[in-house]
Coordinates of N, CA and C and ligand atoms in Angstrom, one line a residue:
X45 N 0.9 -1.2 0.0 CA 0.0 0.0 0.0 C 0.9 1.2 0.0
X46 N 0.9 2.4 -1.1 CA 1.3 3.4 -1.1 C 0.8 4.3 -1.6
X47 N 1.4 5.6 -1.4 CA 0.2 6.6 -1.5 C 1.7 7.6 -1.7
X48 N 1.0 8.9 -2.6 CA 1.8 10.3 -2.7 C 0.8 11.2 -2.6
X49 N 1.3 12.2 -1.5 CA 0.8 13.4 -1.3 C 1.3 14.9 -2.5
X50 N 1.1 15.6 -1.8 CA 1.5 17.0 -2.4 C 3.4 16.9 -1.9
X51 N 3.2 16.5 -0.5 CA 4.9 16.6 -0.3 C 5.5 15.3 0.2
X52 N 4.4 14.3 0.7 CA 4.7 13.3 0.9 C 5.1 12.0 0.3
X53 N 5.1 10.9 1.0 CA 5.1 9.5 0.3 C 4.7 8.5 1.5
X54 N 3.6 7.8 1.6 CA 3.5 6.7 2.6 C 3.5 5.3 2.1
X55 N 4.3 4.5 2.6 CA 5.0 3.4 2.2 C 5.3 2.2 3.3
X56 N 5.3 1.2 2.8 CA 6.1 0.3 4.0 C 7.5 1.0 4.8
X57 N 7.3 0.7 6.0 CA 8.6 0.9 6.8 C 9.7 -0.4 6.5
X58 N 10.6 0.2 6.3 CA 11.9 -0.7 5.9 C 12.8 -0.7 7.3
X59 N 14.3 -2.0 7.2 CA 14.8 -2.3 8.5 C 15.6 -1.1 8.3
X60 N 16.4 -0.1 7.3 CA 16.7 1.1 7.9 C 15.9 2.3 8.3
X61 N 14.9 2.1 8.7 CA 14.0 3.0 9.4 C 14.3 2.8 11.0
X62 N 14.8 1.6 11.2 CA 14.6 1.4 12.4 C 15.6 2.8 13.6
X63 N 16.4 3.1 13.1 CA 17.1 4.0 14.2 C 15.9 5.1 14.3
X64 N 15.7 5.7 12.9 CA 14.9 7.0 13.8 C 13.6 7.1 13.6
X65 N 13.1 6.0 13.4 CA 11.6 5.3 14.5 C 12.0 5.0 15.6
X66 N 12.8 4.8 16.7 CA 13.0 4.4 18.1 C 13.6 5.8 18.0
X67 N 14.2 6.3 17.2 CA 14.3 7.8 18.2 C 13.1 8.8 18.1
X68 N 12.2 8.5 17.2 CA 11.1 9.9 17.7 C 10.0 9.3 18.4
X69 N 9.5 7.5 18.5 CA 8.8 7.0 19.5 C 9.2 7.0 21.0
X70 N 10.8 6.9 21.1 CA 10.8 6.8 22.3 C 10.9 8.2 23.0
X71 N 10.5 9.2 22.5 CA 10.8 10.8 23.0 C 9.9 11.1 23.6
X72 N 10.0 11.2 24.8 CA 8.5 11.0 26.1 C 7.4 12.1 25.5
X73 N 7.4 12.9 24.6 CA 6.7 14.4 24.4 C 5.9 13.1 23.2
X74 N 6.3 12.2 22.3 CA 5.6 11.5 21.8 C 4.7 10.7 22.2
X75 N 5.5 9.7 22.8 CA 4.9 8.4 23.7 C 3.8 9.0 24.3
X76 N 4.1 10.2 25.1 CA 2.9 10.4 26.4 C 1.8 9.6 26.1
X77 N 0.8 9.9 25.0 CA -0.5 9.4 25.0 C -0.7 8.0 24.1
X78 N 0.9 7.3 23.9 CA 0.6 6.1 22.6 C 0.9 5.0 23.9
X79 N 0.4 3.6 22.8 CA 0.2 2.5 23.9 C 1.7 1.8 23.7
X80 N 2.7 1.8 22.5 CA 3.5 1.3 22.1 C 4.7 2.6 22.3
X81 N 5.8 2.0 23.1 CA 7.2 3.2 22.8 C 8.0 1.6 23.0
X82 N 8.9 2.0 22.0 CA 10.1 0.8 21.9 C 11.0 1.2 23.1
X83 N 11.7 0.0 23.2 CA 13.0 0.7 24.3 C 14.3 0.5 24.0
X84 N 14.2 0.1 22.4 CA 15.8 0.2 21.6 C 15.3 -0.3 19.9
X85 N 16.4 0.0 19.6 CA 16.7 0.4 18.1 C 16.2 -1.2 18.1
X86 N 16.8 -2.4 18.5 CA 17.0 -3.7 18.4 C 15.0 -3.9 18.4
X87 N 14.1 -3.2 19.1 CA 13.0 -3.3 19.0 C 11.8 -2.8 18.3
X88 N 12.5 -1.8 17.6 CA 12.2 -0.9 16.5 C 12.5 -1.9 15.6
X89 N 13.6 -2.1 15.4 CA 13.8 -3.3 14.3 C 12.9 -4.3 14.3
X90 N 12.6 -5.3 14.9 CA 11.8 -6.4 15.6 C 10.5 -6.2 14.9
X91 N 9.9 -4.4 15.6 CA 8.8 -4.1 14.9 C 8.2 -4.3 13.1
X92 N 9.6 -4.0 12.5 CA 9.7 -3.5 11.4 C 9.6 -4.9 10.9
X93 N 10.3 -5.7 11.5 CA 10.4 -7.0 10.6 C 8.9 -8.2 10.3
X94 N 8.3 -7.4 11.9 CA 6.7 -8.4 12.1 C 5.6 -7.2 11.2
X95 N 5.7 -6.2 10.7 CA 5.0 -5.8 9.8 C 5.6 -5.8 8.6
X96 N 6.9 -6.7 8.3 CA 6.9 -6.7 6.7 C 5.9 -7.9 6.0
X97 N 5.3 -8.9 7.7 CA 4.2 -9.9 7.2 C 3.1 -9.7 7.0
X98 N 2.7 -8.2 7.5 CA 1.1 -7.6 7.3 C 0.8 -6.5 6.1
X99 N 0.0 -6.7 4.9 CA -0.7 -5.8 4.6 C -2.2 -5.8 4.5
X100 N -2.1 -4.9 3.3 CA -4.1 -4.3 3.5 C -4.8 -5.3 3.4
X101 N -4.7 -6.5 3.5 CA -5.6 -7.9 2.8 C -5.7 -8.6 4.6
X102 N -5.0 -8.5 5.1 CA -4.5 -9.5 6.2 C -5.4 -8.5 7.6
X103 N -6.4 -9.6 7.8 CA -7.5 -9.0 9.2 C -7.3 -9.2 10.5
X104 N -8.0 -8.2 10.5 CA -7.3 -7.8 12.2 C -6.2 -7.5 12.8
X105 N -5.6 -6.7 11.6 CA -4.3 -6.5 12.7 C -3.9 -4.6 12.0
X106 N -2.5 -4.6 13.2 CA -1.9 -3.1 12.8 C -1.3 -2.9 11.5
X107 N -1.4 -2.1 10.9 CA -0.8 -1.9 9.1 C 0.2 -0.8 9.3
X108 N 1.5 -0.7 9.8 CA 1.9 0.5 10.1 C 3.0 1.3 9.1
X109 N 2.0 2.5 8.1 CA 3.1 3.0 6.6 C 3.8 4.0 7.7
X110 N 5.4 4.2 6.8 CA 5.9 5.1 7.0 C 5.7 6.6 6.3
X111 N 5.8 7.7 6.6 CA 5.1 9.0 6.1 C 7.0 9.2 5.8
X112 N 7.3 9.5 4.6 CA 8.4 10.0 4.3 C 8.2 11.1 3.6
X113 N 9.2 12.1 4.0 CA 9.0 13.1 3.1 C 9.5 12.8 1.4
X114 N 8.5 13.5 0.6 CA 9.0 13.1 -1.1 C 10.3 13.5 -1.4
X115 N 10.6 14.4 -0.8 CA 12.1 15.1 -1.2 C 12.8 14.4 -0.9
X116 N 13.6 13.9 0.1 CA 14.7 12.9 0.1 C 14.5 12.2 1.0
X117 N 13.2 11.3 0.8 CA 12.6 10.0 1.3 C 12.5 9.8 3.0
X118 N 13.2 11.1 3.8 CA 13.4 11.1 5.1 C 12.1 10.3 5.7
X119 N 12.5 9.4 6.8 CA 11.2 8.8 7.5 C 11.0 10.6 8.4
X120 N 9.3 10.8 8.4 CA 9.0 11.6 9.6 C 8.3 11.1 10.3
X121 N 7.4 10.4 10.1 CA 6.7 9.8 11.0 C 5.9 8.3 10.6
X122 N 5.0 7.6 11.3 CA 4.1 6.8 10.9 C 2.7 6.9 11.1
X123 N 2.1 5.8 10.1 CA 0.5 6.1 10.0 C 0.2 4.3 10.2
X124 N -0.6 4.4 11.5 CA -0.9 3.1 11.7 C -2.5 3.2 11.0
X125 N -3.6 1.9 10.7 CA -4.5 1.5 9.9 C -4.6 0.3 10.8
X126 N -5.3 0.3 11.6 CA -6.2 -1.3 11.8 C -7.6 -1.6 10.8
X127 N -7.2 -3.0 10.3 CA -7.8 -3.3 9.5 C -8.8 -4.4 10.1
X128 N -9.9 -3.6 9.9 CA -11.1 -4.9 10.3 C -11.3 -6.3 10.2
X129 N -11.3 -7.3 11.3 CA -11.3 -8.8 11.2 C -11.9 -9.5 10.0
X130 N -13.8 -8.6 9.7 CA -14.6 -9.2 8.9 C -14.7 -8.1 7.6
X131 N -13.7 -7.4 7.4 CA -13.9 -6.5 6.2 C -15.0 -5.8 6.0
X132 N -15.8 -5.1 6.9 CA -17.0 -4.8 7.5 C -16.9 -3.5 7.0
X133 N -15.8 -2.9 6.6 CA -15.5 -1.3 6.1 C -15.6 -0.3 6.9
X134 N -14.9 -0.8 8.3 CA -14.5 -0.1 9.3 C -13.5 -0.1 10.0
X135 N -12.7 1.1 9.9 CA -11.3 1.3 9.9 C -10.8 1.7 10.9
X136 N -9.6 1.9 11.9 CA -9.2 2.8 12.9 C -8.1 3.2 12.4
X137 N -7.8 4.2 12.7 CA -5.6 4.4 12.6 C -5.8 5.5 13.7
X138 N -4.2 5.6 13.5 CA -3.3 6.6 14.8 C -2.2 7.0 13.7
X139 N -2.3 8.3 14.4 CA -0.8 8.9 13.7 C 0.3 9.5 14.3
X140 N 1.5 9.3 13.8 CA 2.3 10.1 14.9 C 4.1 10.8 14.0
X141 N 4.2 11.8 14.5 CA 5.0 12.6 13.6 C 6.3 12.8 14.6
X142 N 8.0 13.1 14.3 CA 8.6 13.2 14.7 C 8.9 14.7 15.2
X143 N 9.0 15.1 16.3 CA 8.7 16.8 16.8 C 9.3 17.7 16.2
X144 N 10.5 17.4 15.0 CA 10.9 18.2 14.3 C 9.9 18.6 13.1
X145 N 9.2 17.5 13.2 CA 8.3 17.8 11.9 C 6.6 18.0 11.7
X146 N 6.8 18.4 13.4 CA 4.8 18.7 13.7 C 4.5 20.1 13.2
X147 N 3.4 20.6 13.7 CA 2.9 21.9 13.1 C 3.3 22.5 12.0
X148 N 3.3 21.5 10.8 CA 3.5 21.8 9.7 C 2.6 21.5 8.6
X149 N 1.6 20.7 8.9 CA 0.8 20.4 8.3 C 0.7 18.9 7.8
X150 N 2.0 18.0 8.2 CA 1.7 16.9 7.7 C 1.2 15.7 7.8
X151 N 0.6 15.8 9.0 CA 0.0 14.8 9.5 C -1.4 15.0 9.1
X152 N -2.0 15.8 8.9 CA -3.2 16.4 7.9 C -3.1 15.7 6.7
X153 N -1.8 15.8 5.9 CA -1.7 16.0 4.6 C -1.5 14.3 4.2
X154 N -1.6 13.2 5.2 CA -0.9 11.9 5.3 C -2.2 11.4 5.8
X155 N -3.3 11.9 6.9 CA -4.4 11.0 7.1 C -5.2 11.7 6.0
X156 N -5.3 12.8 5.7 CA -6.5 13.3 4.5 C -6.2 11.9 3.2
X157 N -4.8 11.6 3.0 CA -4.7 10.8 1.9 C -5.5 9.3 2.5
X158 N -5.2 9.1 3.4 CA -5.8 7.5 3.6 C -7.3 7.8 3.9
X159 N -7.9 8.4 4.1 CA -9.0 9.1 4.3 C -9.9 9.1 3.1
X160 N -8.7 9.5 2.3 CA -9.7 9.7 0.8 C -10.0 8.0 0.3
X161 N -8.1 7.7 -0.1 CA -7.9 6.2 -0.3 C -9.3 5.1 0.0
X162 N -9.4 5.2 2.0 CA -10.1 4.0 2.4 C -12.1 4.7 2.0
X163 N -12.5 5.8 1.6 CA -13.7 6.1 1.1 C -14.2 5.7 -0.1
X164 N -13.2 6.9 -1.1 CA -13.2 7.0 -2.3 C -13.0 5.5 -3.2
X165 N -11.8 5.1 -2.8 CA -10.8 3.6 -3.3 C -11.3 2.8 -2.9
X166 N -11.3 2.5 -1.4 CA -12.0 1.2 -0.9 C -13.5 0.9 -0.5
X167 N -13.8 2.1 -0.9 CA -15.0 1.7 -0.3 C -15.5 1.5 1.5
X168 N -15.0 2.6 2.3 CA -15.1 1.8 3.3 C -16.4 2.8 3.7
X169 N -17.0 2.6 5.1 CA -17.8 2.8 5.1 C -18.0 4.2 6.8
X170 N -16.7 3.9 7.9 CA -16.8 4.4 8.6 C -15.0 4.3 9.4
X171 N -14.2 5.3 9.8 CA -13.2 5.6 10.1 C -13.2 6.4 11.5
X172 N -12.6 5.7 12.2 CA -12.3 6.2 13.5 C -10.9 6.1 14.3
X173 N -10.9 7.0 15.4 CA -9.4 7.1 15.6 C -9.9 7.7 17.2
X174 N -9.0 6.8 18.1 CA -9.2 6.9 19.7 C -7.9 7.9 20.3
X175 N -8.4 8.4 21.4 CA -7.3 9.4 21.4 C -7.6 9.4 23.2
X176 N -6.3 9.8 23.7 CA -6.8 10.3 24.9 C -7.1 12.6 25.0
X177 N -8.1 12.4 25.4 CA -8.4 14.0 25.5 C -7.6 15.2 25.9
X178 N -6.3 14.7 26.5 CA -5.6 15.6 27.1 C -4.6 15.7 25.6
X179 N -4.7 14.9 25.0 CA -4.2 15.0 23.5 C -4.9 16.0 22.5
X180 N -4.6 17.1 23.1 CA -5.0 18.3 22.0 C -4.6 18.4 20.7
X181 N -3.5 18.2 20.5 CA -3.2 18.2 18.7 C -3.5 17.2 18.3
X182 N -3.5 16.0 18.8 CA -4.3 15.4 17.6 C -6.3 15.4 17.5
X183 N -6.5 16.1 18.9 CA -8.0 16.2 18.6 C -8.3 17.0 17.3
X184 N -7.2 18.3 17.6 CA -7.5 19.6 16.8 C -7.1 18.8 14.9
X185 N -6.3 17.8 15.0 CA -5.9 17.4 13.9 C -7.4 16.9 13.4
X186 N -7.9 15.9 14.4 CA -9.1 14.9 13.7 C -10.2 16.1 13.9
X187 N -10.4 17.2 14.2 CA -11.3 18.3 14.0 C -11.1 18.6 12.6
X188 N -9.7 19.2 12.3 CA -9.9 19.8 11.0 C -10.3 18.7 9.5
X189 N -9.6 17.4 10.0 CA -10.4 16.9 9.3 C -11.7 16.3 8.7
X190 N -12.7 17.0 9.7 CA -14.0 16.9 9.7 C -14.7 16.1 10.6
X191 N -13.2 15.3 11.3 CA -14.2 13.9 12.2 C -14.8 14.7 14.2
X192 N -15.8 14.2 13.7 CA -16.3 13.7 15.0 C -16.2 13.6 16.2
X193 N -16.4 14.3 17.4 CA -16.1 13.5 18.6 C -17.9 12.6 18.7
X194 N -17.3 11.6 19.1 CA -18.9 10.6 19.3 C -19.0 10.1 20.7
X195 N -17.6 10.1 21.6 CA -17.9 9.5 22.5 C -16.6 9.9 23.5
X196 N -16.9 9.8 24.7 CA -15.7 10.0 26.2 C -16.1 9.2 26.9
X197 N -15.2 8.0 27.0 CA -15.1 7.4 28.0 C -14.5 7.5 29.1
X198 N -14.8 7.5 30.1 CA -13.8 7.7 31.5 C -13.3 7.1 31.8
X199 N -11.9 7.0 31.9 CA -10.8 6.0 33.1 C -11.1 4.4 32.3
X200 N -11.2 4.7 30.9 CA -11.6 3.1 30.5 C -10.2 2.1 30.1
X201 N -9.3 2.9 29.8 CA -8.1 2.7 29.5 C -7.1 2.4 30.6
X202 N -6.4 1.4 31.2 CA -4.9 1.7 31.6 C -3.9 1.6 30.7
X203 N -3.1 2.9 30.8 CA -1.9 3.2 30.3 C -0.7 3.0 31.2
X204 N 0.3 2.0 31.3 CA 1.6 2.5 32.0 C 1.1 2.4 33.5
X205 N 0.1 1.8 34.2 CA -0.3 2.0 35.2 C -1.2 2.8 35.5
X206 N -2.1 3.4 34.7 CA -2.5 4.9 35.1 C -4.1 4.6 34.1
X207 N -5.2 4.8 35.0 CA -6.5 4.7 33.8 C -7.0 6.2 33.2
X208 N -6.9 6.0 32.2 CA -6.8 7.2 31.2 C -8.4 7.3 30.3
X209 N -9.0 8.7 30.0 CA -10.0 8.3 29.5 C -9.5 8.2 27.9
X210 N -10.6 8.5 27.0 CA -10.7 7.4 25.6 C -11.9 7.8 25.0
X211 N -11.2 8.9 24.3 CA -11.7 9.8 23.3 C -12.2 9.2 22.4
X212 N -13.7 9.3 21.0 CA -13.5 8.7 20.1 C -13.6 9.4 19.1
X213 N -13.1 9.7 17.9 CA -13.9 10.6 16.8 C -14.0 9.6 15.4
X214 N -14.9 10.1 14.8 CA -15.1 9.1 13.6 C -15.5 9.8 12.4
X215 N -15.8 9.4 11.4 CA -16.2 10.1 10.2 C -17.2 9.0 9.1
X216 N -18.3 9.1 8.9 CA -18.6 8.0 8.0 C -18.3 8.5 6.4
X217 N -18.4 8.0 5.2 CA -18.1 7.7 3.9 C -18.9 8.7 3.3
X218 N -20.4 8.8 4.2 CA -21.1 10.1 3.3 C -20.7 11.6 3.5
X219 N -19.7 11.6 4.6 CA -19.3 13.0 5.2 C -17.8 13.5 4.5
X220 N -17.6 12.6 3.9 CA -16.1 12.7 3.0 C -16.3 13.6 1.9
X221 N -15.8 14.2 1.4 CA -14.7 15.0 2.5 C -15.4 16.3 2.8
X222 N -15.1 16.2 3.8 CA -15.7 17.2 4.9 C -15.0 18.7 4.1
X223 N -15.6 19.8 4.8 CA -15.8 21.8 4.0 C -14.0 21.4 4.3
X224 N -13.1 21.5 3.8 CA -11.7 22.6 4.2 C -11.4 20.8 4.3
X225 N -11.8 19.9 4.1 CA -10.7 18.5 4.6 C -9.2 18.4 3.9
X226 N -9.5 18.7 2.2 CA -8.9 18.6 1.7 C -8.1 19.8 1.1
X227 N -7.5 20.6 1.5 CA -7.1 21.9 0.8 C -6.0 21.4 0.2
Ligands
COA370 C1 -1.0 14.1 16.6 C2 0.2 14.7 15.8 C3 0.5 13.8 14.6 C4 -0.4 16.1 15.2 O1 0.7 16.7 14.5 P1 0.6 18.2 14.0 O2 1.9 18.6 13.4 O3 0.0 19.0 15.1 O4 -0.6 18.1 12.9 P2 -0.4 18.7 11.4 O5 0.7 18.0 10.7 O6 -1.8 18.5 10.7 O7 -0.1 20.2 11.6 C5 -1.1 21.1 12.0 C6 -0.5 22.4 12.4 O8 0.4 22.7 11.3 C7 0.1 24.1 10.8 N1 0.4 24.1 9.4 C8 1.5 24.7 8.9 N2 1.5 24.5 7.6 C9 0.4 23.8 7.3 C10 -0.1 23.3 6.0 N3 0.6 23.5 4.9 N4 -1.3 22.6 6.1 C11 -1.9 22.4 7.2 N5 -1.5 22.9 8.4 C12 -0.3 23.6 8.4 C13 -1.4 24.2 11.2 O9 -1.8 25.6 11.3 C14 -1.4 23.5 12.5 O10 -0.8 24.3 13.5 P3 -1.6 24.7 14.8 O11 -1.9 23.4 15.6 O12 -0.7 25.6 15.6 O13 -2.9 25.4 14.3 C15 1.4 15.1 16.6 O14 1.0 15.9 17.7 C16 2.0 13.8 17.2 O15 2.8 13.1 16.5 N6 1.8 13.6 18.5 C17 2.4 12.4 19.2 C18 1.8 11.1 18.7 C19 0.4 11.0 19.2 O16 0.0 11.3 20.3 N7 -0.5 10.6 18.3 C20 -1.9 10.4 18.5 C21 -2.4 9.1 18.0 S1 -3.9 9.4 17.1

């Protein structure tokens, strides 16, 4: 599965990705609100190698592209896609960018594409993405992309020791693309 943006490219993550994927996951300003932080390059690797077994066909599980910039292929971040067990056309992901390369618009510019992809392309039918609330940028992210808050859970989550609540926003197929989704 790949995809080109205006400045991007989302693609399989490769084993030389592995150093600086464990360096922008394990940077506590990232991790805070994700369920996964590696604790070395050797597990970043590990990662890379159990998703060169998974793509878009293969149910129930994490699909995780790398977001490289077009220009000189740099990894910046990744875009996770949970893919439905019964192909039911219902989707989750999470995104996450390396802090040199936030507030710039690309994390917009990388879910708007899978966005369009899993409506327009696949046919899917409803897209959602769980967040904890104290996670402002990515709320304001899944705002501007038109999605939804539908639901707050309280304390339903433990994180790290700690019960966290559990944001949900979604978007269905007829709302695509939402006024300003796509600029
Ligand atoms: C969630 C996360 C990916 C959002 O990243 P982000 O950089 O804030 O989001 P975008 O790439 O869409 O950038 C939006 C910002 O870029 C600005 N921007 C600059 N140029 C832009 C452009 N060409 N197009 C759109 N926005 C642009 C926007 O104004 C906005 O800034 P603002 O928040 O000050 O208004 C990031 O905070 C992150 O990686 N967090 C850690 C991981 C995490 O918790 N992920 C949650 C799992 S869902």
């Amino acid at each position: 599965m790949e995809f080109n943006t205006a400045r991007l490219r989302l693609d399989g993550l490769r084993e030389s990705d592995a150093g600086s994927l464990f360096q922008y996951r394990s940077d506590p300003a990232v991790a805070r609100y994700q369920g996964w932080c590696p604790a070395s390059t050797d597990e970043a690797l590990d990662f890379i190698r159990t998703q060169q077994s998974i793509s878009f066909d293969v149910p129930d599980s994490w699909l995780q592209l790398a977001i490289r910039l077009s220009d000189d292929d740099r990894l910046i971040g990744d875009l996770g896609l949970h893919l439905p067990a019964d192909a039911d056309g219902s989707y989750e992901f999470g995104v996450t960018l390396a802090p040199a390369f936030q507030g710039r618009g690309y994390a917009r510019e990388a879910v708007g594409a899978l966005l369009d992809f899993l409506f327009r392309t696949h046919g899917a039918h409803r897209v959602h993405a769980s967040i904890d609330p104290r996670n402002l940028a990515s709320a304001a992210l899944l705002r501007s992309l038109g999605m939804r808050q539908e639901a707050h859970f309280r304390e339903s989550l433990k994180m790290r020791g700690e019960w966290v609540d559990d944001v949900i926003f979604a978007l269905l197929a007829r709302e695509w693309p939402a006024p300003g989704a796509l600029r």
